[in-house]
Amino acid sequence: MSNTCAILLAAGKGERLKARVPKALANVAGKPLVSFALTVLQRCAAVDAVVLVVPAGYTARFEALVRLLGCRKVCAVVPGGSRRQDSVRAGLAATPAACDTVLVHDSARPFADEALIKSVVRAAKRYGAAIPGVPVKATVKRVGKGPAGTAGIVRETIPRSELWEVQTPQGFCRDVLQRAFARFGRYDVTDDAMLVEKTGARVAMVQGSYQNIKVTTPEDRALAAMLARGKGRR
Ligand code: CTP
Ligand code: MG
């Protein structure tokens, strides 16, 4: 029987959010941000176990939260590293031996729903690696250095038709991700699929959701709080 483990990343500082606590513990609509992703992973039938990766020195605090929320799928709470990918590596090392499929999810995304998680797991098992994303809606331009008083000078407009903005959770056959880390983990990357792409293995895109926003700045937190309250009323 197949076994899927989610690595839930909560070890970032959240410098851009400018909260007094690590971002995962920042208050969103009355709850710590990480609790949204924890709850959906706990509920999702496609997920068997969760490894929670937390800032060094905060293990007991997050363990208490996991207990409070009744997230019994959490099988380990481990300290992360300095870069996001170092935290992923720490999480990967703590996944149970029985796990053959790995999801990597940012606790900064409170609204990834069960249907999205299931479709990522299904595609990851089928193709080896799968990530959710949405077509870019904005016009995107490359901008170079400009004169004083400007933000820069437009170099070109990037054709948008093939551009997708990617999200988490990203799903991988465990050995595919492990091999990618072993070969290319020393490179700086902004998502996990980039490491797999470097190995030449294919990565499938599945339809994500425009609601699956990432909380990065104070504006995002305000928007997330509004969305959370709206969902609570439904
Ligand atoms: N993350 C992590 N370990 C790190 C850095 C990031 O586990 N060393 C996690 C964060 O907790 C977050 C996700 O990766 O859930 C996405 O990262 P980001 O949004 O950049 O969060 P932070 O690094 O916390 O924020 P900032 O870059 O503003 O400091
Ligand atoms: Mg960061």
Short mmCIF file of N, CA and C in Angstrom, two decimals, residues 8-14 21-26 31-38 50-72 74-80 106-108:
data_model
loop_
_atom_site.label_atom_id
_atom_site.label_comp_id
_atom_site.label_asym_id
_atom_site.label_seq_id
_atom_site.Cartn_x
_atom_site.Cartn_y
_atom_site.Cartn_z
N LEU A 8 5.71 19.70 6.22
CA LEU A 8 5.10 21.03 6.35
C LEU A 8 6.16 22.00 6.89
N LEU A 9 6.50 22.97 6.06
CA LEU A 9 7.59 23.89 6.39
C LEU A 9 7.09 25.07 7.20
N ALA A 10 7.66 25.21 8.39
CA ALA A 10 7.27 26.32 9.25
C ALA A 10 8.50 26.92 9.93
N ALA A 11 9.67 26.73 9.33
CA ALA A 11 10.92 27.13 10.00
C ALA A 11 11.41 28.51 9.61
N GLY A 12 10.66 29.20 8.73
CA GLY A 12 11.12 30.52 8.29
C GLY A 12 10.92 31.58 9.37
N LYS A 13 11.67 32.66 9.21
CA LYS A 13 11.57 33.76 10.20
C LYS A 13 10.40 34.67 9.88
N GLY A 14 10.07 34.79 8.60
CA GLY A 14 9.01 35.72 8.21
C GLY A 14 9.48 37.16 8.28
N VAL A 21 6.72 37.34 16.10
CA VAL A 21 6.95 35.89 16.25
C VAL A 21 7.28 35.30 14.89
N PRO A 22 7.83 34.07 14.85
CA PRO A 22 8.04 33.43 13.55
C PRO A 22 6.72 33.40 12.76
N LYS A 23 6.82 33.54 11.42
CA LYS A 23 5.62 33.71 10.59
C LYS A 23 4.56 32.63 10.84
N ALA A 24 5.01 31.38 11.01
CA ALA A 24 4.05 30.28 11.17
C ALA A 24 3.16 30.46 12.41
N LEU A 25 3.66 31.25 13.38
CA LEU A 25 2.87 31.47 14.60
C LEU A 25 2.11 32.80 14.56
N ALA A 26 2.28 33.56 13.50
CA ALA A 26 1.60 34.86 13.40
C ALA A 26 0.08 34.65 13.35
N LYS A 31 -6.05 32.67 14.66
CA LYS A 31 -5.32 31.40 14.77
C LYS A 31 -3.89 31.57 14.27
N PRO A 32 -2.95 30.76 14.81
CA PRO A 32 -1.60 30.81 14.24
C PRO A 32 -1.64 30.33 12.78
N LEU A 33 -0.91 31.02 11.91
CA LEU A 33 -0.94 30.73 10.47
C LEU A 33 -0.77 29.24 10.16
N VAL A 34 0.17 28.58 10.83
CA VAL A 34 0.45 27.17 10.53
C VAL A 34 -0.75 26.26 10.79
N SER A 35 -1.66 26.68 11.64
CA SER A 35 -2.77 25.80 12.02
C SER A 35 -3.71 25.51 10.84
N PHE A 36 -3.78 26.43 9.86
CA PHE A 36 -4.64 26.19 8.70
C PHE A 36 -4.13 24.99 7.90
N ALA A 37 -2.84 25.01 7.56
CA ALA A 37 -2.28 23.90 6.77
C ALA A 37 -2.27 22.60 7.57
N LEU A 38 -1.97 22.70 8.86
CA LEU A 38 -1.98 21.50 9.71
C LEU A 38 -3.35 20.82 9.69
N VAL A 50 2.56 13.51 8.68
CA VAL A 50 3.05 14.88 8.50
C VAL A 50 4.33 15.04 9.33
N VAL A 51 5.37 15.57 8.68
CA VAL A 51 6.57 15.98 9.40
C VAL A 51 6.54 17.51 9.44
N LEU A 52 6.59 18.06 10.63
CA LEU A 52 6.51 19.52 10.78
C LEU A 52 7.91 20.06 11.05
N VAL A 53 8.34 21.00 10.22
CA VAL A 53 9.69 21.56 10.34
C VAL A 53 9.58 22.97 10.90
N VAL A 54 10.24 23.21 12.03
CA VAL A 54 10.01 24.43 12.82
C VAL A 54 11.32 25.17 13.10
N PRO A 55 11.24 26.43 13.51
CA PRO A 55 12.48 27.15 13.84
C PRO A 55 13.19 26.50 15.04
N ALA A 56 14.52 26.52 15.02
CA ALA A 56 15.29 25.97 16.13
C ALA A 56 14.85 26.66 17.42
N GLY A 57 14.64 25.88 18.47
CA GLY A 57 14.24 26.44 19.76
C GLY A 57 12.73 26.51 19.96
N TYR A 58 11.97 26.17 18.93
CA TYR A 58 10.50 26.28 19.01
C TYR A 58 9.78 24.93 19.00
N THR A 59 10.54 23.85 19.12
CA THR A 59 9.93 22.52 18.97
C THR A 59 8.78 22.30 19.97
N ALA A 60 9.03 22.63 21.23
CA ALA A 60 8.01 22.36 22.26
C ALA A 60 6.74 23.19 21.99
N ARG A 61 6.94 24.43 21.54
CA ARG A 61 5.81 25.31 21.26
C ARG A 61 4.91 24.74 20.15
N PHE A 62 5.55 24.23 19.09
CA PHE A 62 4.79 23.67 17.97
C PHE A 62 4.18 22.32 18.36
N GLU A 63 4.90 21.54 19.16
CA GLU A 63 4.33 20.26 19.62
C GLU A 63 3.05 20.49 20.41
N ALA A 64 3.07 21.54 21.23
CA ALA A 64 1.87 21.86 22.02
C ALA A 64 0.71 22.25 21.10
N LEU A 65 1.01 23.00 20.06
CA LEU A 65 -0.04 23.41 19.10
C LEU A 65 -0.61 22.19 18.37
N VAL A 66 0.27 21.28 17.97
CA VAL A 66 -0.16 20.06 17.28
C VAL A 66 -1.12 19.26 18.18
N ARG A 67 -0.78 19.19 19.45
CA ARG A 67 -1.64 18.47 20.42
C ARG A 67 -2.99 19.17 20.56
N LEU A 68 -2.92 20.48 20.68
CA LEU A 68 -4.14 21.28 20.84
C LEU A 68 -5.08 21.09 19.66
N LEU A 69 -4.51 21.02 18.46
CA LEU A 69 -5.33 20.89 17.24
C LEU A 69 -5.75 19.44 17.00
N GLY A 70 -5.16 18.50 17.74
CA GLY A 70 -5.49 17.08 17.55
C GLY A 70 -4.98 16.53 16.23
N CYS A 71 -3.83 17.03 15.79
CA CYS A 71 -3.27 16.56 14.50
C CYS A 71 -2.42 15.31 14.74
N ARG A 72 -3.10 14.18 14.77
CA ARG A 72 -2.41 12.93 15.13
C ARG A 72 -1.54 12.38 14.02
N VAL A 74 0.79 14.01 12.69
CA VAL A 74 2.14 14.57 12.84
C VAL A 74 3.01 13.53 13.55
N CYS A 75 4.01 13.02 12.83
CA CYS A 75 4.83 11.94 13.39
C CYS A 75 6.17 12.47 13.86
N ALA A 76 6.53 13.69 13.47
CA ALA A 76 7.80 14.27 13.93
C ALA A 76 7.72 15.78 13.83
N VAL A 77 8.35 16.45 14.79
CA VAL A 77 8.52 17.91 14.75
C VAL A 77 10.03 18.13 14.83
N VAL A 78 10.60 18.66 13.75
CA VAL A 78 12.07 18.76 13.69
C VAL A 78 12.50 20.19 13.38
N PRO A 79 13.69 20.58 13.86
CA PRO A 79 14.18 21.92 13.54
C PRO A 79 14.63 22.03 12.09
N GLY A 80 14.39 23.18 11.49
CA GLY A 80 14.78 23.41 10.10
C GLY A 80 16.17 23.97 9.97
N ASP A 106 4.24 24.70 2.11
CA ASP A 106 4.58 25.88 2.91
C ASP A 106 3.45 26.17 3.89
N SER A 107 3.78 26.29 5.16
CA SER A 107 2.75 26.68 6.13
C SER A 107 2.25 28.09 5.83
N ALA A 108 2.99 28.82 5.00
CA ALA A 108 2.59 30.18 4.61
C ALA A 108 1.39 30.17 3.66
#
